[in-house]
Amino acid sequence: MFILSSPSGAGKTTIARKLLAADDQLCLSVSATTRPMRDGEVEGKDYHFVPQPEFDRMVEEHEFLEWAHVFGHSYGTPKAHIWNGMKDGKDFLFDIDWQGTQQLNQRASEDVVPVFILPPSIDELRRRLIARGTDDAKVIDARMERARAEISHWSEYRYVVVNDDIDRCFAQVREILHAERMRRERQTGLVRFVRELMAGPPPGA
Ligand code: 5GP
């Protein structure tokens, strides 16, 4: 479970898109949310957009791996898809906040790789949020407030990357993904491979 968290506007969505395009072993965890759909978003691709009663039912019936309130709306990761994919050896990319990261860490810390993306400065963060053009001034102020709160959780993450250049940031995040895949305990089939290696004929035989 490869988690990318950041305040909105730090470039997390761009990095996530680039990773998914570059790596066919990686699937996106599509969250459920009660927030309204933004222009250009697609149901089932960006989010599963659900009404609050449906979200509450999913919470009641333990259908979420984690869930949280963010900006006055509810967001959650549906379990079934993730567990099934992981059984098939797939890796999942999560675009979730610090609250969700804490919950996944508590449930399955061995399987979790938490990465935090920082903006190069607060001014740049505001500039990027305005340039995105999806939110009005009041929402941007709220997001800036929220950004400070999100950033305060940076030290709970195993990796922290500053996004002052999108290509460099992407390359660094990709290196993290590659290195984590090489960890001994994640390399399935290694025990058998080494056993066969050791059972081979001795030198000179
Ligand atoms: P947005 O509304 O801009 O798409 O997302 C707002 C925030 O909610 C982002 O920080 C995003 O990472 C977070 N988020 C999206 N989906 C989930 C989820 O399933 N669980 C949690 N905990 N946070 C989420």
CSV table of C-alpha atoms and ligand atoms in Angstrom, one decimal:
chain,number,residue,atom,x,y,z
A,1,MET,CA,0.0,0.0,0.0
A,2,PHE,CA,1.9,3.0,-1.3
A,3,ILE,CA,0.4,6.1,0.3
A,4,LEU,CA,0.9,9.6,-1.1
A,5,SER,CA,-0.3,12.4,1.2
A,6,SER,CA,0.2,16.1,0.9
A,7,PRO,CA,-1.7,19.3,1.4
A,8,SER,CA,-3.8,19.9,-1.7
A,9,GLY,CA,-1.9,21.8,-4.3
A,10,ALA,CA,1.5,20.2,-3.5
A,11,GLY,CA,1.4,18.1,-6.7
A,12,LYS,CA,0.3,14.8,-5.3
A,13,THR,CA,-2.3,14.2,-8.0
A,14,THR,CA,0.1,14.8,-10.8
A,15,ILE,CA,2.7,12.5,-9.2
A,16,ALA,CA,0.1,9.8,-8.7
A,17,ARG,CA,-1.0,10.0,-12.4
A,18,LYS,CA,2.6,9.8,-13.6
A,19,LEU,CA,3.3,6.8,-11.4
A,20,LEU,CA,0.2,5.0,-12.6
A,21,ALA,CA,1.1,5.6,-16.2
A,22,ALA,CA,4.6,4.5,-15.7
A,23,ASP,CA,4.0,1.3,-13.7
A,24,ASP,CA,1.5,-1.3,-14.7
A,25,GLN,CA,1.9,-3.3,-11.5
A,26,LEU,CA,0.4,-0.4,-9.6
A,27,CYS,CA,-3.4,0.2,-9.3
A,28,LEU,CA,-5.1,3.2,-7.9
A,29,SER,CA,-7.3,2.8,-4.8
A,30,VAL,CA,-10.5,4.6,-5.8
A,31,SER,CA,-12.0,6.1,-2.7
A,32,ALA,CA,-15.7,6.7,-1.9
A,33,THR,CA,-16.6,10.3,-1.1
A,34,THR,CA,-19.7,12.4,-0.2
A,35,ARG,CA,-18.3,15.6,-1.8
A,36,PRO,CA,-19.8,16.8,-5.0
A,37,MET,CA,-18.1,15.8,-8.3
A,38,ARG,CA,-15.8,18.5,-9.8
A,39,ASP,CA,-15.7,19.4,-13.4
A,40,GLY,CA,-13.8,16.8,-15.3
A,41,GLU,CA,-14.0,14.1,-12.7
A,42,VAL,CA,-15.4,10.7,-13.6
A,43,GLU,CA,-17.4,8.4,-11.4
A,44,GLY,CA,-15.5,5.2,-10.6
A,45,LYS,CA,-12.2,6.6,-11.9
A,46,ASP,CA,-11.5,9.6,-9.6
A,47,TYR,CA,-13.9,8.6,-6.8
A,48,HIS,CA,-17.1,6.7,-6.1
A,49,PHE,CA,-19.4,9.6,-5.4
A,50,VAL,CA,-21.9,8.4,-2.9
A,51,PRO,CA,-24.7,10.1,-0.9
A,52,GLN,CA,-24.1,10.4,2.9
A,53,PRO,CA,-26.6,7.7,3.9
A,54,GLU,CA,-24.8,5.2,1.6
A,55,PHE,CA,-21.4,6.3,3.1
A,56,ASP,CA,-22.8,5.8,6.6
A,57,ARG,CA,-24.1,2.4,5.7
A,58,MET,CA,-20.6,1.4,4.4
A,59,VAL,CA,-19.1,2.6,7.7
A,60,GLU,CA,-21.7,0.6,9.7
A,61,GLU,CA,-21.0,-2.6,7.7
A,62,HIS,CA,-17.2,-2.2,8.0
A,63,GLU,CA,-16.7,-1.9,4.2
A,64,PHE,CA,-13.9,0.6,4.6
A,65,LEU,CA,-10.2,-0.1,5.3
A,66,GLU,CA,-10.1,3.5,6.6
A,67,TRP,CA,-12.3,6.6,6.5
A,68,ALA,CA,-12.2,10.2,7.6
A,69,HIS,CA,-13.9,13.6,7.5
A,70,VAL,CA,-11.9,16.0,5.3
A,71,PHE,CA,-13.1,19.5,4.5
A,72,GLY,CA,-16.6,18.8,5.8
A,73,HIS,CA,-17.1,15.7,3.6
A,74,SER,CA,-16.5,12.0,4.2
A,75,TYR,CA,-13.9,10.0,2.4
A,76,GLY,CA,-13.1,6.3,2.7
A,77,THR,CA,-11.2,3.4,1.1
A,78,PRO,CA,-13.5,0.5,0.2
A,79,LYS,CA,-11.8,-2.7,1.4
A,80,ALA,CA,-12.9,-5.5,-1.0
A,81,HIS,CA,-11.1,-4.2,-4.0
A,82,ILE,CA,-7.8,-3.7,-2.2
A,83,TRP,CA,-7.7,-7.1,-0.4
A,84,ASN,CA,-8.6,-9.0,-3.7
A,85,GLY,CA,-5.9,-7.1,-5.6
A,86,MET,CA,-3.3,-7.6,-2.9
A,87,LYS,CA,-4.0,-11.4,-3.0
A,88,ASP,CA,-3.2,-11.2,-6.7
A,89,GLY,CA,0.2,-9.6,-5.9
A,90,LYS,CA,-0.9,-6.1,-7.0
A,91,ASP,CA,0.4,-2.9,-5.4
A,92,PHE,CA,-2.0,-0.1,-4.6
A,93,LEU,CA,-1.5,3.6,-4.7
A,94,PHE,CA,-3.5,5.6,-2.1
A,95,ASP,CA,-4.2,9.3,-2.3
A,96,ILE,CA,-5.4,9.8,1.3
A,97,ASP,CA,-4.8,12.2,4.1
A,98,TRP,CA,-2.9,11.8,7.4
A,99,GLN,CA,-6.0,10.4,9.2
A,100,GLY,CA,-6.3,7.6,6.7
A,101,THR,CA,-2.6,7.0,6.8
A,102,GLN,CA,-2.6,6.5,10.6
A,103,GLN,CA,-5.5,4.0,10.3
A,104,LEU,CA,-3.7,2.0,7.6
A,105,ASN,CA,-0.5,2.0,9.6
A,106,GLN,CA,-2.4,0.7,12.6
A,107,ARG,CA,-4.0,-2.1,10.6
A,108,ALA,CA,-1.2,-3.2,8.4
A,109,SER,CA,2.0,-1.3,9.0
A,110,GLU,CA,4.2,-3.9,7.4
A,111,ASP,CA,2.3,-3.5,4.1
A,112,VAL,CA,2.3,0.3,4.2
A,113,VAL,CA,4.7,2.7,2.6
A,114,PRO,CA,3.8,6.3,3.6
A,115,VAL,CA,5.2,9.1,1.5
A,116,PHE,CA,4.5,12.8,2.2
A,117,ILE,CA,4.9,15.5,-0.5
A,118,LEU,CA,5.7,19.0,0.7
A,119,PRO,CA,5.3,22.1,-1.4
A,120,PRO,CA,8.5,24.3,-1.8
A,121,SER,CA,6.8,27.2,0.1
A,122,ILE,CA,3.4,28.3,1.4
A,123,ASP,CA,3.3,31.1,-1.2
A,124,GLU,CA,3.8,28.6,-4.0
A,125,LEU,CA,1.1,26.4,-2.5
A,126,ARG,CA,-1.4,29.2,-2.6
A,127,ARG,CA,-0.4,30.1,-6.2
A,128,ARG,CA,-0.9,26.5,-7.3
A,129,LEU,CA,-4.4,26.3,-5.7
A,130,ILE,CA,-5.4,29.6,-7.4
A,131,ALA,CA,-4.0,28.4,-10.7
A,132,ARG,CA,-6.0,25.2,-10.5
A,133,GLY,CA,-9.1,27.3,-10.8
A,134,THR,CA,-11.4,24.7,-9.3
A,135,ASP,CA,-12.2,26.4,-6.0
A,136,ASP,CA,-13.4,29.9,-5.0
A,137,ALA,CA,-11.5,32.2,-2.7
A,138,LYS,CA,-13.3,31.0,0.5
A,139,VAL,CA,-12.5,27.4,-0.3
A,140,ILE,CA,-8.9,28.3,-1.1
A,141,ASP,CA,-8.5,30.0,2.3
A,142,ALA,CA,-10.0,26.9,4.0
A,143,ARG,CA,-7.6,24.7,2.0
A,144,MET,CA,-4.6,26.8,3.1
A,145,GLU,CA,-5.7,26.5,6.7
A,146,ARG,CA,-6.1,22.8,6.2
A,147,ALA,CA,-2.7,22.6,4.5
A,148,ARG,CA,-1.0,23.8,7.6
A,149,ALA,CA,-2.7,21.2,9.6
A,150,GLU,CA,-1.9,18.5,7.1
A,151,ILE,CA,1.8,19.6,7.0
A,152,SER,CA,2.0,19.3,10.7
A,153,HIS,CA,1.8,15.5,10.3
A,154,TRP,CA,4.9,15.3,8.1
A,155,SER,CA,7.0,13.5,10.7
A,156,GLU,CA,4.6,10.5,10.8
A,157,TYR,CA,5.7,9.5,7.3
A,158,ARG,CA,8.6,7.2,6.4
A,159,TYR,CA,9.5,9.3,3.3
A,160,VAL,CA,9.2,13.0,2.7
A,161,VAL,CA,9.8,14.6,-0.7
A,162,VAL,CA,9.8,18.4,-1.5
A,163,ASN,CA,8.1,19.1,-4.8
A,164,ASP,CA,10.1,22.0,-6.2
A,165,ASP,CA,10.4,20.4,-9.5
A,166,ILE,CA,7.7,17.9,-10.7
A,167,ASP,CA,10.0,15.7,-12.7
A,168,ARG,CA,12.6,15.4,-10.0
A,169,CYS,CA,9.9,14.8,-7.4
A,170,PHE,CA,8.3,12.1,-9.6
A,171,ALA,CA,11.8,10.4,-10.1
A,172,GLN,CA,12.3,10.4,-6.3
A,173,VAL,CA,8.9,9.0,-5.5
A,174,ARG,CA,9.5,6.3,-8.1
A,175,GLU,CA,12.9,5.4,-6.6
A,176,ILE,CA,11.1,4.9,-3.2
A,177,LEU,CA,8.6,2.6,-4.9
A,178,HIS,CA,11.3,0.5,-6.5
A,179,ALA,CA,13.4,0.3,-3.4
A,180,GLU,CA,10.5,-0.8,-1.2
A,181,ARG,CA,9.6,-3.5,-3.7
A,182,MET,CA,13.2,-4.9,-3.3
A,183,ARG,CA,12.8,-5.3,0.4
A,184,ARG,CA,13.5,-9.0,1.2
A,185,GLU,CA,10.1,-9.6,2.9
A,186,ARG,CA,8.2,-8.3,-0.1
A,187,GLN,CA,10.0,-10.5,-2.6
A,188,THR,CA,7.6,-13.4,-2.8
A,189,GLY,CA,9.3,-16.7,-3.9
A,190,LEU,CA,12.7,-15.6,-2.7
A,191,VAL,CA,12.9,-18.3,0.0
A,192,ARG,CA,12.3,-21.1,-2.6
A,193,PHE,CA,14.7,-19.5,-5.0
A,194,VAL,CA,17.5,-19.3,-2.5
A,195,ARG,CA,16.8,-22.9,-1.3
A,196,GLU,CA,17.2,-24.1,-4.9
A,197,LEU,CA,20.3,-22.0,-5.3
A,198,MET,CA,21.8,-23.6,-2.2
A,199,ALA,CA,20.8,-27.1,-3.3
A,200,GLY,CA,22.7,-26.8,-6.5
A,201,PRO,CA,25.8,-28.9,-7.2
A,202,PRO,CA,28.9,-27.9,-5.3
A,203,PRO,CA,31.7,-26.2,-7.2
A,204,GLY,CA,33.6,-28.5,-9.5
A,205,ALA,CA,31.0,-31.3,-9.3
B,1,5GP,P1,-10.1,16.2,-2.8
B,1,5GP,O1,-11.5,16.5,-2.3
B,1,5GP,O2,-9.3,17.4,-3.1
B,1,5GP,O3,-10.1,15.2,-3.9
B,1,5GP,O4,-9.4,15.4,-1.6
B,1,5GP,C1,-9.3,16.1,-0.3
B,1,5GP,C2,-8.4,15.3,0.6
B,1,5GP,O5,-9.0,14.0,0.9
B,1,5GP,C3,-7.0,14.9,0.0
B,1,5GP,O6,-6.0,15.2,0.9
B,1,5GP,C4,-7.1,13.4,-0.2
B,1,5GP,O7,-5.8,12.9,-0.1
B,1,5GP,C5,-8.0,13.0,0.9
B,1,5GP,N1,-8.7,11.7,0.6
B,1,5GP,C6,-9.2,11.3,-0.6
B,1,5GP,N2,-9.7,10.1,-0.5
B,1,5GP,C7,-9.5,9.7,0.8
B,1,5GP,C8,-9.8,8.5,1.5
B,1,5GP,O8,-10.3,7.5,1.0
B,1,5GP,N3,-9.5,8.5,2.8
B,1,5GP,C9,-8.9,9.6,3.4
B,1,5GP,N4,-8.6,9.4,4.7
B,1,5GP,N5,-8.6,10.7,2.8
B,1,5GP,C10,-8.9,10.8,1.5
